[in-house]
CSV table of C-alpha atoms in Angstrom, one decimal:
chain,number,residue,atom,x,y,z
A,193,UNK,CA,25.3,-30.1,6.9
A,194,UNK,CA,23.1,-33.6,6.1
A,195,UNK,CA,19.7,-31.5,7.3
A,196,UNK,CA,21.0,-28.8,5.1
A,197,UNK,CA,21.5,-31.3,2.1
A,198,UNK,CA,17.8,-32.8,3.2
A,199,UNK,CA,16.2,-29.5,3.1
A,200,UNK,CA,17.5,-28.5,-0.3
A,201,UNK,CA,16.7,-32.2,-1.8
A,202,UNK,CA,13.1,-31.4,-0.6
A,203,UNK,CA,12.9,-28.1,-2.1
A,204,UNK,CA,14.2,-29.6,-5.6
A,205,UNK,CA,11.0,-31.4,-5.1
A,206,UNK,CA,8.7,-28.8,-4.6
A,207,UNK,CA,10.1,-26.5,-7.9
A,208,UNK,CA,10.0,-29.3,-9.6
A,209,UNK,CA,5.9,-29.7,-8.4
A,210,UNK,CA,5.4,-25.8,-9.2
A,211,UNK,CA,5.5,-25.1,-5.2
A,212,UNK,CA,8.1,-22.3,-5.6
A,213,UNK,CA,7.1,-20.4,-2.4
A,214,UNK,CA,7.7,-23.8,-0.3
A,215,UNK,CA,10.7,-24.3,-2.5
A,216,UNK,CA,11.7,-21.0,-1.4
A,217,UNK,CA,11.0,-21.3,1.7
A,218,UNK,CA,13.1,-24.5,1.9
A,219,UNK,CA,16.0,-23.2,0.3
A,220,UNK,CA,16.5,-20.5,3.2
A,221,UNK,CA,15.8,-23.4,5.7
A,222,UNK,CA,18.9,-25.1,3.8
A,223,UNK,CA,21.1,-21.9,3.3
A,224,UNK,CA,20.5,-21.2,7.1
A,225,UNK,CA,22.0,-24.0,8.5
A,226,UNK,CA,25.1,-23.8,5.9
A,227,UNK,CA,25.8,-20.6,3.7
A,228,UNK,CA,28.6,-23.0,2.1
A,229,UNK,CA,25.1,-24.8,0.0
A,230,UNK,CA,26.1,-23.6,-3.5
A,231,UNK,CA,23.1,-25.4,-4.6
A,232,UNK,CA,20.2,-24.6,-2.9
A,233,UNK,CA,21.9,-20.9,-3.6
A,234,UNK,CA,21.3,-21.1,-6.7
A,235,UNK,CA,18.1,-22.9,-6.6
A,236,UNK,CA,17.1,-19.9,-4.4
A,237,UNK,CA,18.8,-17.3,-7.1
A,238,UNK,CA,16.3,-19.0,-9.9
A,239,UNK,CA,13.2,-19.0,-8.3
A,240,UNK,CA,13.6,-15.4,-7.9
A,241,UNK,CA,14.5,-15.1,-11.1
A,242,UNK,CA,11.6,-17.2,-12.5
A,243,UNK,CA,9.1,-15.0,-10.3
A,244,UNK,CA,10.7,-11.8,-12.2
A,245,UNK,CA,12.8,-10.4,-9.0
A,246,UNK,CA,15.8,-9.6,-10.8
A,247,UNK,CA,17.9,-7.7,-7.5
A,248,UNK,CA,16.6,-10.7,-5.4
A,249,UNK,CA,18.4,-13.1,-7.9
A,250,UNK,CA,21.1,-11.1,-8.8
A,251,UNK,CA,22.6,-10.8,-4.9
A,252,UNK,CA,21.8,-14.7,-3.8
A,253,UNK,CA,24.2,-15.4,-7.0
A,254,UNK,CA,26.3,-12.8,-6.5
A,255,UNK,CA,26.7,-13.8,-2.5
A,256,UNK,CA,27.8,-17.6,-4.1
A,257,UNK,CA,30.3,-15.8,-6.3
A,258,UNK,CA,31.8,-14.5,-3.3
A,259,UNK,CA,32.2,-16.6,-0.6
A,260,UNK,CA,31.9,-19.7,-2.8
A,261,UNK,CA,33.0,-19.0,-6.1
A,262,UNK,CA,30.6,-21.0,-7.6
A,263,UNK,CA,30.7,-21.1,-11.2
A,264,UNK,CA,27.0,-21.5,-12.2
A,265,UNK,CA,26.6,-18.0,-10.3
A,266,UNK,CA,29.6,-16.4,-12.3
A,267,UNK,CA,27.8,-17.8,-15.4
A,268,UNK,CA,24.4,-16.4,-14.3
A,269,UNK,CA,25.5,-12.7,-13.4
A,270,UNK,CA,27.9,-12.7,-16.5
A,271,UNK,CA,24.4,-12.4,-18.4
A,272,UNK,CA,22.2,-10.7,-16.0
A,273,UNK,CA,23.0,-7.6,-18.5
A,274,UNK,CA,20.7,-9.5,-21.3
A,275,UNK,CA,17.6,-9.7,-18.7
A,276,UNK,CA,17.7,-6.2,-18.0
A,277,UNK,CA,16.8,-4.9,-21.1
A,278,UNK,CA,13.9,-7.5,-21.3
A,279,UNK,CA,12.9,-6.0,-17.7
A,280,UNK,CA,12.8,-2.4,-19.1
A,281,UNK,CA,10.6,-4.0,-22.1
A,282,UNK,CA,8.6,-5.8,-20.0
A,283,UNK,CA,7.8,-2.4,-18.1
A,284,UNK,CA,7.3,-0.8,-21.1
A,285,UNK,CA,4.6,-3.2,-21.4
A,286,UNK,CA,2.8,-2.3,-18.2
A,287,UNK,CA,2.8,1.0,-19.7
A,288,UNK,CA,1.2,0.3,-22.8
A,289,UNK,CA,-1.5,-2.4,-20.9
A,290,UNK,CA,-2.5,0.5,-18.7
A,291,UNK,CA,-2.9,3.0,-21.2
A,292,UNK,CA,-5.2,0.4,-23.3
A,293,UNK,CA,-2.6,-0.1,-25.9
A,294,UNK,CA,-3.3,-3.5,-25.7
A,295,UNK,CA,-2.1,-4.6,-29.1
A,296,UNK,CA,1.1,-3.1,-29.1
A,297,UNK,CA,1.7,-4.8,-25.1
A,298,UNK,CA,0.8,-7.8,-26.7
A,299,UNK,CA,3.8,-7.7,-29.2
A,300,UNK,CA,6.4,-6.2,-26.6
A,301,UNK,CA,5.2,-9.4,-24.6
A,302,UNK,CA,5.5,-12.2,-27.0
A,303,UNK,CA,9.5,-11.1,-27.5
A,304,UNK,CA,9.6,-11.5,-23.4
A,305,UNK,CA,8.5,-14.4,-23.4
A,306,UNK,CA,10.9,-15.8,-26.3
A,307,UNK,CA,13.3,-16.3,-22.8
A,308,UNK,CA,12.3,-17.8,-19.6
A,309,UNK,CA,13.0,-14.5,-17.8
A,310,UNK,CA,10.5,-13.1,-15.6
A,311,UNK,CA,8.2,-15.9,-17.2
A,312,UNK,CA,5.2,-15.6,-14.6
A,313,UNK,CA,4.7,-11.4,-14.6
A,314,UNK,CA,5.0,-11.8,-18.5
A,315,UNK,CA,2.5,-14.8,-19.3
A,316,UNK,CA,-0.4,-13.4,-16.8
A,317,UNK,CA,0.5,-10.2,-18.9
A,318,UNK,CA,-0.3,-11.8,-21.8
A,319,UNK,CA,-3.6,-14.0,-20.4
A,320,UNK,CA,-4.9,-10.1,-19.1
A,321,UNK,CA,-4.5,-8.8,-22.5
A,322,UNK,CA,-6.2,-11.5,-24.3
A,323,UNK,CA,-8.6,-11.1,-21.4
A,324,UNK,CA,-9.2,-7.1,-22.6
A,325,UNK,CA,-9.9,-7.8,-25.9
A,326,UNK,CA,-12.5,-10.8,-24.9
A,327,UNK,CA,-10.6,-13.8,-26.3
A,328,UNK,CA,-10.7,-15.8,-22.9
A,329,UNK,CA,-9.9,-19.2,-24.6
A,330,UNK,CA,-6.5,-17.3,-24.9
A,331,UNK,CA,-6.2,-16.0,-21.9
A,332,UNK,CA,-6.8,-19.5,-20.0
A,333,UNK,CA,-4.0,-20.9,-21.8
A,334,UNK,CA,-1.5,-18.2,-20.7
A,335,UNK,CA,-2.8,-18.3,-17.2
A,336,UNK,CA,-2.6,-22.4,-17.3
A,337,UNK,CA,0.9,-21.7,-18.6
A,338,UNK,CA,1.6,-19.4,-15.4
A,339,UNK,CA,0.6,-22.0,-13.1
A,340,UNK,CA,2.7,-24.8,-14.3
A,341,UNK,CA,5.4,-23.0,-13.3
A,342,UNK,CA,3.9,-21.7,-10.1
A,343,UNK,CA,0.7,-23.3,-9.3
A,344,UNK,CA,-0.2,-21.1,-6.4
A,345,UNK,CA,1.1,-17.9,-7.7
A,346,UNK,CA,-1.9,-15.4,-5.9
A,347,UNK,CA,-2.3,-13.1,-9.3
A,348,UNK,CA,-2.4,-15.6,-11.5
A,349,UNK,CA,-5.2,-17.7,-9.6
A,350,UNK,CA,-6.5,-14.2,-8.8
A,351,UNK,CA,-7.1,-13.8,-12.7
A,352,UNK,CA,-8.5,-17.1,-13.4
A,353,UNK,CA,-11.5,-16.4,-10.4
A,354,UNK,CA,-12.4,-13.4,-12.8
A,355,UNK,CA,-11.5,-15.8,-15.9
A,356,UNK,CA,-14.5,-18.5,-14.4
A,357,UNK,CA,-16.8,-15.3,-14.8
A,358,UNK,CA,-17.0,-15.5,-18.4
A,359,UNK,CA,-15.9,-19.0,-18.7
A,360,UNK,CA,-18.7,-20.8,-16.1
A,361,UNK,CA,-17.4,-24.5,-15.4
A,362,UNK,CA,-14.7,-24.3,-17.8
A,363,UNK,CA,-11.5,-23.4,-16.1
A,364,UNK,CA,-10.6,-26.9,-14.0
A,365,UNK,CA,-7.8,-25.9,-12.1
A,366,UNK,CA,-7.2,-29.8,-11.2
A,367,UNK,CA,-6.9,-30.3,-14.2
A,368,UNK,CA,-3.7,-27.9,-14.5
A,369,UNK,CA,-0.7,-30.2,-15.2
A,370,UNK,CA,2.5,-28.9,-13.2
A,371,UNK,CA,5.9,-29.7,-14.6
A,372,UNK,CA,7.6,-27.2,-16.7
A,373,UNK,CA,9.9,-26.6,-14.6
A,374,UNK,CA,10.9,-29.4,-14.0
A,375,UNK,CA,14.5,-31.0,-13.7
A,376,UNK,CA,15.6,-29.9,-17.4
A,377,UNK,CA,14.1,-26.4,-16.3
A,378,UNK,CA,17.2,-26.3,-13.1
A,379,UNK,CA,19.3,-27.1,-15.8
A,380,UNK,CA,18.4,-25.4,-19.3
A,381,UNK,CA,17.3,-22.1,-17.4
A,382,UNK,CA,20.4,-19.9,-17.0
A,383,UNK,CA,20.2,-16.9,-19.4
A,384,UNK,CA,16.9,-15.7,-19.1
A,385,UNK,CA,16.1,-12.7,-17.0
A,386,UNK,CA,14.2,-11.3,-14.0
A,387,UNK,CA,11.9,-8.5,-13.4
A,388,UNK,CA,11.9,-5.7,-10.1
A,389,UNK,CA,9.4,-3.5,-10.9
A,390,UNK,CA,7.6,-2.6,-8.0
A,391,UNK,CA,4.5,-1.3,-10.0
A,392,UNK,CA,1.3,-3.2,-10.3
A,393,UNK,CA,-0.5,-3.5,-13.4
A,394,UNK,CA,-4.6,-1.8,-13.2
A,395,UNK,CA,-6.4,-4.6,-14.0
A,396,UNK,CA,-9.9,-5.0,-12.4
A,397,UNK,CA,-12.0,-1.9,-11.7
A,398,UNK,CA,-14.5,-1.8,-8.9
A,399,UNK,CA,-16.8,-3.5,-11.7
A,400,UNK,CA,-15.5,-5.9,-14.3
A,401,UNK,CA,-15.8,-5.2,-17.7
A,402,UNK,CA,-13.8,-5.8,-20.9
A,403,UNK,CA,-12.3,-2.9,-22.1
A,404,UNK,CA,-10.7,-2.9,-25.8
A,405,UNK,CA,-8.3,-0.3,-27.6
A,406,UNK,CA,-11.1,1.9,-29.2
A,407,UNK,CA,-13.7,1.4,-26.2
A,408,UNK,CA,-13.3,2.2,-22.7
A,409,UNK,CA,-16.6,1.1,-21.6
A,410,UNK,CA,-19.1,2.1,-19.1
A,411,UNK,CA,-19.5,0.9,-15.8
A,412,UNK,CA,-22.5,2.7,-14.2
A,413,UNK,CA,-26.1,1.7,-15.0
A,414,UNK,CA,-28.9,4.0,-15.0
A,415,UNK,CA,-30.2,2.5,-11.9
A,416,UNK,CA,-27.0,2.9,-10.2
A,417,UNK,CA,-27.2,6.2,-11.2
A,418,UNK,CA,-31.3,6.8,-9.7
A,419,UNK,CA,-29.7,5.1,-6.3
A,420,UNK,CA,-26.8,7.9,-6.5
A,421,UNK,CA,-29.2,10.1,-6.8
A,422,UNK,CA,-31.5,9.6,-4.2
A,423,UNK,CA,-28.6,9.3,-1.7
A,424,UNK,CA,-27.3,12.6,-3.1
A,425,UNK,CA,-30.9,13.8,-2.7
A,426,UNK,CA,-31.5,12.4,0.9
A,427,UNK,CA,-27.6,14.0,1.9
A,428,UNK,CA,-29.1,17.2,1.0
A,429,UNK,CA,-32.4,17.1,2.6
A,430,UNK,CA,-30.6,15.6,5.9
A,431,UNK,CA,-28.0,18.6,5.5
A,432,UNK,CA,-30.7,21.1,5.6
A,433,UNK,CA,-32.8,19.4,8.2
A,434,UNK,CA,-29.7,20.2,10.2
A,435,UNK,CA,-28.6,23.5,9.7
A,436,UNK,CA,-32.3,24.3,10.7
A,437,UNK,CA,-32.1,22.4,13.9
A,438,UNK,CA,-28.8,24.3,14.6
A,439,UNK,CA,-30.7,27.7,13.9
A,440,UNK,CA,-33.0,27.2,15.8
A,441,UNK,CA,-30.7,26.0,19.0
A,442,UNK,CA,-28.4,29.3,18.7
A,443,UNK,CA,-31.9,31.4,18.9
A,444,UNK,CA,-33.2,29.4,22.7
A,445,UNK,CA,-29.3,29.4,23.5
A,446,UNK,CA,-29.3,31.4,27.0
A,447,UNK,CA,-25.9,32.7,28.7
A,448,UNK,CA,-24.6,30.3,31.1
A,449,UNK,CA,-22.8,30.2,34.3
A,450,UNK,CA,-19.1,29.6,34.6
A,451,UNK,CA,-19.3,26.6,36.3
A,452,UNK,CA,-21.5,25.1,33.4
A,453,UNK,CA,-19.0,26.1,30.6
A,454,UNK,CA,-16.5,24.7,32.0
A,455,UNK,CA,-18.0,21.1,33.0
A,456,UNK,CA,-19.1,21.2,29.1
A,457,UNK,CA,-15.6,22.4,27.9
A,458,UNK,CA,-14.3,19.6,30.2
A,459,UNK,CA,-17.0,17.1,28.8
A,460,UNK,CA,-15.7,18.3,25.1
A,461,UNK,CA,-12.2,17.5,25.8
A,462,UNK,CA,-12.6,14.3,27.1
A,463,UNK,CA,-14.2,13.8,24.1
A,464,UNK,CA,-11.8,15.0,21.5
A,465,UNK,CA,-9.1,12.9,23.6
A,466,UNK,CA,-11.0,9.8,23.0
A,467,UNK,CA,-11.2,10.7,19.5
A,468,UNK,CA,-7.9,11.2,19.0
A,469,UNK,CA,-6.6,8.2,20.7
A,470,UNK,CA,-4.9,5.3,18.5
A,471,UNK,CA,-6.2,2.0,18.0
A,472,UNK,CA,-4.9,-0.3,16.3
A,473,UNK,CA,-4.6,-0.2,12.2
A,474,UNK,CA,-6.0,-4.2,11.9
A,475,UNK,CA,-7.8,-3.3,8.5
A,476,UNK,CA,-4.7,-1.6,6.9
A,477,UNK,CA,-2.2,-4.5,8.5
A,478,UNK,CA,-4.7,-7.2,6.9
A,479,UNK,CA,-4.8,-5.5,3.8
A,480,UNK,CA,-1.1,-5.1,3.6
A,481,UNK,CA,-0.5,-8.5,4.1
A,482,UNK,CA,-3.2,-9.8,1.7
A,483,UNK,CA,-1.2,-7.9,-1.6
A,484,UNK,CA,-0.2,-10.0,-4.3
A,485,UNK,CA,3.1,-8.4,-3.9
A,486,UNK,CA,3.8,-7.1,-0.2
A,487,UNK,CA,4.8,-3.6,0.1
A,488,UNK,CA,7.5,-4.1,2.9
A,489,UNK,CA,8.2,-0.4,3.7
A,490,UNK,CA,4.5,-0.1,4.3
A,491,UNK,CA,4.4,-3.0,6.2
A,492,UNK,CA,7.3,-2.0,8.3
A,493,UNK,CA,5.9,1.3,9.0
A,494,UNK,CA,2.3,-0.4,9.9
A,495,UNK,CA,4.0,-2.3,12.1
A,496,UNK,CA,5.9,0.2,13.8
A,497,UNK,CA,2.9,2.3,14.5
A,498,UNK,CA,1.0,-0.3,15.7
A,499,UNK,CA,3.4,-2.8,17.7
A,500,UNK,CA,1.9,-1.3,21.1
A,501,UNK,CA,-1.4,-0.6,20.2
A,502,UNK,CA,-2.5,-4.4,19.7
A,503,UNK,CA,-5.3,-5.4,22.5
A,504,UNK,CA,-7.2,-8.5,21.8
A,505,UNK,CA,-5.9,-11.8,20.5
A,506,UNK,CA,-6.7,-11.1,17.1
A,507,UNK,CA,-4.9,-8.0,17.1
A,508,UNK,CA,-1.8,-9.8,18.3
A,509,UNK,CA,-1.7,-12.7,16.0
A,510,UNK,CA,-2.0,-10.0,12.8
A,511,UNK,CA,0.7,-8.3,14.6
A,512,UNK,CA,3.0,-11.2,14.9
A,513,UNK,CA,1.8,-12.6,11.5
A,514,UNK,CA,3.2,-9.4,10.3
A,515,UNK,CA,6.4,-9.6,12.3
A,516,UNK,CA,7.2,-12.9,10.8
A,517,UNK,CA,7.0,-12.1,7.5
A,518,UNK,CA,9.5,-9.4,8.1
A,519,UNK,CA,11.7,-11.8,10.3
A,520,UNK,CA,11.8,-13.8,6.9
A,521,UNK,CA,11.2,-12.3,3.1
A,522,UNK,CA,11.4,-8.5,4.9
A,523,UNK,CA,14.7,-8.8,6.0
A,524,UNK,CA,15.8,-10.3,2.7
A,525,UNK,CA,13.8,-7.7,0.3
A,526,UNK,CA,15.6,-4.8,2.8
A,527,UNK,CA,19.1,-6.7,2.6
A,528,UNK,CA,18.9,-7.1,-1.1
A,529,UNK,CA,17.6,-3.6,-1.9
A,530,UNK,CA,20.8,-2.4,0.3
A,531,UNK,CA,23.0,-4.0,-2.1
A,532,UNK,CA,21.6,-2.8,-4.9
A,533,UNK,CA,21.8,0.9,-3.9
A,534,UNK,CA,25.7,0.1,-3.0
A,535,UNK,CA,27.0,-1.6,-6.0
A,536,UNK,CA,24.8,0.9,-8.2
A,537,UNK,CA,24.1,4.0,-6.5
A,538,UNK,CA,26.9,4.7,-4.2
A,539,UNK,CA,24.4,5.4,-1.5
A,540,UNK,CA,25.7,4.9,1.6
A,541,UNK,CA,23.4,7.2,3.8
A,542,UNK,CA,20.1,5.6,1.6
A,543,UNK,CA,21.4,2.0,2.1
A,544,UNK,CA,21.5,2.4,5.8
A,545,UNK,CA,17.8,3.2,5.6
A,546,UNK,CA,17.4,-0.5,3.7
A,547,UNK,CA,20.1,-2.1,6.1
A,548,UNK,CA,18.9,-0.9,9.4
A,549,UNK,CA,15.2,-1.8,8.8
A,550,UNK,CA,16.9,-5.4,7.7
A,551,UNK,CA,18.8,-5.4,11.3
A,552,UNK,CA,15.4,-5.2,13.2
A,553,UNK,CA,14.1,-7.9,11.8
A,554,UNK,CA,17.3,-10.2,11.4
A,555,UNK,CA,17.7,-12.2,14.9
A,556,UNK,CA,18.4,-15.6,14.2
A,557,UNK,CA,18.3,-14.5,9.7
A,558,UNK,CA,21.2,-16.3,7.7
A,559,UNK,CA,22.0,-12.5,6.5
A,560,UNK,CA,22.5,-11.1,10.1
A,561,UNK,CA,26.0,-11.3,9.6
A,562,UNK,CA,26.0,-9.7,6.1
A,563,UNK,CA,23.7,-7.4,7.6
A,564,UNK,CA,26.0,-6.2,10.2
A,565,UNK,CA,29.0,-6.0,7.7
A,566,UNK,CA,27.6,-3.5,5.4
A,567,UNK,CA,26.2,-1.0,8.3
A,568,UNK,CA,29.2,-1.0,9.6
A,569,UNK,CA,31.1,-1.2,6.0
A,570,UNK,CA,28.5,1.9,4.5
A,571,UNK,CA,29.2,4.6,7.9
A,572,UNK,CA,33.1,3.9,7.0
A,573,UNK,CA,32.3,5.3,3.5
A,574,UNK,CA,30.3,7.9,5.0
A,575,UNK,CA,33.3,8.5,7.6
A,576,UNK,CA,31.1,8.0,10.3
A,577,UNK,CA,33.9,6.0,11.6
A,578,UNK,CA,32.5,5.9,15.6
A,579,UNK,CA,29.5,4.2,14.0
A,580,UNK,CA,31.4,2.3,11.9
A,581,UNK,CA,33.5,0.9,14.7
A,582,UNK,CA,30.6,0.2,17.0
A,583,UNK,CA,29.1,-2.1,14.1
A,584,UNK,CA,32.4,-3.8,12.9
A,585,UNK,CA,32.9,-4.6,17.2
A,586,UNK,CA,29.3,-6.2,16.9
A,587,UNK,CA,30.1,-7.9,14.0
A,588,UNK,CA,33.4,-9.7,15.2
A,589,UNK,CA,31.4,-10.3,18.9
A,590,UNK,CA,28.3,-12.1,17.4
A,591,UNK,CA,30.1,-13.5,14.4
A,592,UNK,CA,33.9,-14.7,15.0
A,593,UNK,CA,35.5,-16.8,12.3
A,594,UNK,CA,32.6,-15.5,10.1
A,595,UNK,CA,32.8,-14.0,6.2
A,596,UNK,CA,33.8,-10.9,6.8
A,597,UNK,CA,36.1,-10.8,10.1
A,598,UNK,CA,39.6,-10.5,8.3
A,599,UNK,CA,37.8,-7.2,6.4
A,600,UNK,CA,36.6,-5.9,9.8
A,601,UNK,CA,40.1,-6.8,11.6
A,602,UNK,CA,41.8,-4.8,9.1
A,603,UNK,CA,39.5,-1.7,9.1
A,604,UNK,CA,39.6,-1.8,13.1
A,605,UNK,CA,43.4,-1.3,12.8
A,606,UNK,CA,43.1,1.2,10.2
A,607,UNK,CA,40.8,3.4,12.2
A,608,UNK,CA,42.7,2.6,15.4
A,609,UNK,CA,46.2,3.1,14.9
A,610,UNK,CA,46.5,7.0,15.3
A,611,UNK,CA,43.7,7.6,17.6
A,612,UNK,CA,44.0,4.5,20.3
A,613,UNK,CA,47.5,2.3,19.6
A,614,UNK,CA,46.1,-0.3,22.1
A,615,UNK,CA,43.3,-1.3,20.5
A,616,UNK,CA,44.9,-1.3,17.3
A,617,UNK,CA,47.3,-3.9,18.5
A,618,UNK,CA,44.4,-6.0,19.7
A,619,UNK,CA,43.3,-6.1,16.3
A,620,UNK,CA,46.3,-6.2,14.4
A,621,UNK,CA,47.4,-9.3,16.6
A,622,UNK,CA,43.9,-11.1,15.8
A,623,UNK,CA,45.2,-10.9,11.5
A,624,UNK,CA,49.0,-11.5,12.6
A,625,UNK,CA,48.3,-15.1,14.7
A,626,UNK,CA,44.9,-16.2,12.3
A,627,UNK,CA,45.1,-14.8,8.9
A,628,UNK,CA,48.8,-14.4,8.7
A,629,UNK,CA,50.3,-14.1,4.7
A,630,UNK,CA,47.6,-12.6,3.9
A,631,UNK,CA,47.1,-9.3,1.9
A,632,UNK,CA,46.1,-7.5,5.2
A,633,UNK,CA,48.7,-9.1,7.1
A,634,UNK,CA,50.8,-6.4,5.7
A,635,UNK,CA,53.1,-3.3,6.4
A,636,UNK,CA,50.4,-1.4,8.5
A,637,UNK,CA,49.9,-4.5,10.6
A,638,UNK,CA,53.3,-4.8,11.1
A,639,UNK,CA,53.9,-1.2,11.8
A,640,UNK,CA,51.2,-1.4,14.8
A,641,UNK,CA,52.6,-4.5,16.1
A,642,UNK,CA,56.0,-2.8,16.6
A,643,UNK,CA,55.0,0.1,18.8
């Protein structure tokens, strides 16, 4: 528990320094070694919320309100309800950005950022507005804003490198003075808000160019249009050239012998086998993995398709680079989507999708465990109760003594006790001798026990 405490002291020193993914990242390292860390939970539930990921935050406070009744968490989900109707304005917002509104995203913005929810997303919002009606000055002191709460935050820096091309030599990111979330930030930040949306804002065309409400602009030159030409021009010319060539082949064509058919039809499939064969998808892995925000189903399903097809080295180490960030923010975006879709939706069948693709990637995850649970806990709603059986069994095998075991004892008996009295018992004497008084410790318990 000490190295927990000592990871979660260091990651109160990198949020406070504007290093929230190493904070992040240090916070899981604490949580891992002791799920009992209300603090670093909640440091962990704030960064999220900071970074606008409102379902992240809203199930690392809602796991402290459960198996640690923390108070600060209670106080946080208690007014999650306010940041959600800033999220829905803040999408709104998106909206009205990519449909060159920019006047009207502008005012939608400036209420967001009246709270500290989703303050990143919102202020490089703002700095790409003022950057779309040409005030750059502006938009440098939104972005600057942006990075003293997160001074590696990949859009926002991303933004600034197209900021230095109207601003030469004036942007000094050294200069950049980190802070603002500092240690009155841990404590003043509580009602603010986070933001999901999954959606990216357009920003930057193939060529930049400032677009304002009344002018879209023009990107193509008049020499880019002669070269488009000429390509056009040489396309058709080579086309022809062609089609000739293949006229005049069909006219010499002579008949030919069996045997030389089918050597050539051999030769052609041999060649449309090689053509067809899978190699591995390094471009699309690499460019998955470069996103500002990571698509993780997409990742996931690159990573499934490819997993066997990696040759060289550098095919391997994308591979595993890939692998590891599912081992690690995968398997919590999947978890936390799952929980989502169960308190909200009801969705047992969909939340399996979210769970199971978790479970992959979970070996050695703090969430394993809460992983498990809910498989097992969302094929008992669905009445898949073999399933639900198999998963509870794995639960209480890798896991005994953990979170959930007196839920899964008692569901085990439930199950059990008209279909297989034996194993019922073995369960039912598991809650009798270590959880006895309890609520489950009860008349069905009892009732098994006495057969």
């Amino acid at each position: 528990m000490s190295n927990s405490k000592g990871y979660y002291d260091k990651a109160i020193t990198a949020f406070s320094n504007g290093q929230l993914d190493k904070a992040l990242m240090l916070c899981e390292k604490s949580i891992s070694l002791n799920l009992k860390n209300q603090a670093a939970l909640n440091l962990k539930g704030l960064i999220y919320y900071l970074q606008g990921e409102l379902a992240s935050a809203k199930a690392v406070w809602k796991t402290n309100n459960d198996y640690n009744d923390n108070s600060t968490a209670k106080e946080y989900l208690r007014n999650i309800k306010l940041d959600e109707a800033l999220l829905q304005r803040y999408r709104n917002a998106v909206k009205l950005i990519n449909d060159l509104r920019i006047n009207d995203a502008i005012v939608a913005l400036e209420e967001c950022a009246k709270s500290s929810f989703n303050n990143i997303n919102v202020l490089n919002a703002l700095g790409l507005c003022m950057m779309k009606k040409g005030e750059y000055d502006k938009s440098k002191i939104y972005f600057e804003r942006s990075l003293e709460i997160d001074k590696k935050n990949k859009e926002t820096l991303e933004y600034i490198r197209r900021l230095e091309e109207f601003l030469p030599k004036k942007f000094n990111l050294k200069k950049t003075i980190v802070g603002v979330v500092g240690g009155v930030a841990v404590l003043a930040i509580i009602f603010g808000g986070v933001n999901i949306i999954k959606g990216k804002i357009s920003i930057f065309p193939e060529k930049t160019q400032v677009v304002s409400e009344d002018n879209t602009g023009s990107n193509v030159s008049s020499s880019d249009e002669e070269k488009a030409k000429e390509e056009v021009n040489k396309e058709e010319t080579s086309g022809e050239a062609s089609e000739k060539a293949k006229a005049g082949e069909n006219i010499e064509v002579k008949p030919e012998t069996e045997d030389s058919n089918s050597t050539d039809k051999k030769v052609a499939e041999d060649q449309a086998k090689q053509e067809v064969k899978q190699v591995f998808n390094s471009a699309a892995i690499s460019q998955a993995l470069a996103a500002p925000t990571i698509d993780y189903d997409n990742l996931y399903a690159l990573v499934e398709a490819n997993k066997d097809l990696a040759q060289g080295i550098n095919d391997k180490n994308l591979l595993n680079s890939s692998i590891e960030v599912l081992k690690n923010s995968g398997c919590e975006f999947f978890y936390n989507r799952s929980q989502i879709i169960i308190d909200e939706q009801k969705n047992y069948s969909l939340a399996l999708d979210s769970l199971n693709k978790a479970l992959q990637y979970s070996q050695g995850h703090y969430l394993r465990q809460h992983i498990l649970y809910f498989i097992g806990f969302s094929y008992d709603r669905l009445s898949d109760f073999e399933n639900a059986s198999k998963f509870y069994d794995n639960y209480i095998k890798e896991f005994p003594s953990g979170n959930y075991e007196l839920a899964v004892l008692y569901r085990q008996c439930v199950i059990f006790k008209d279909i297989d009295a034996p194993r019922a018992k073995i369960y039912a004497n598991e809650i009798h001798n270590k959880y006895q008084g309890t609520s489950e410790d009860n008349s069905v318990v009892q009732e098994i026990l006495s057969k």
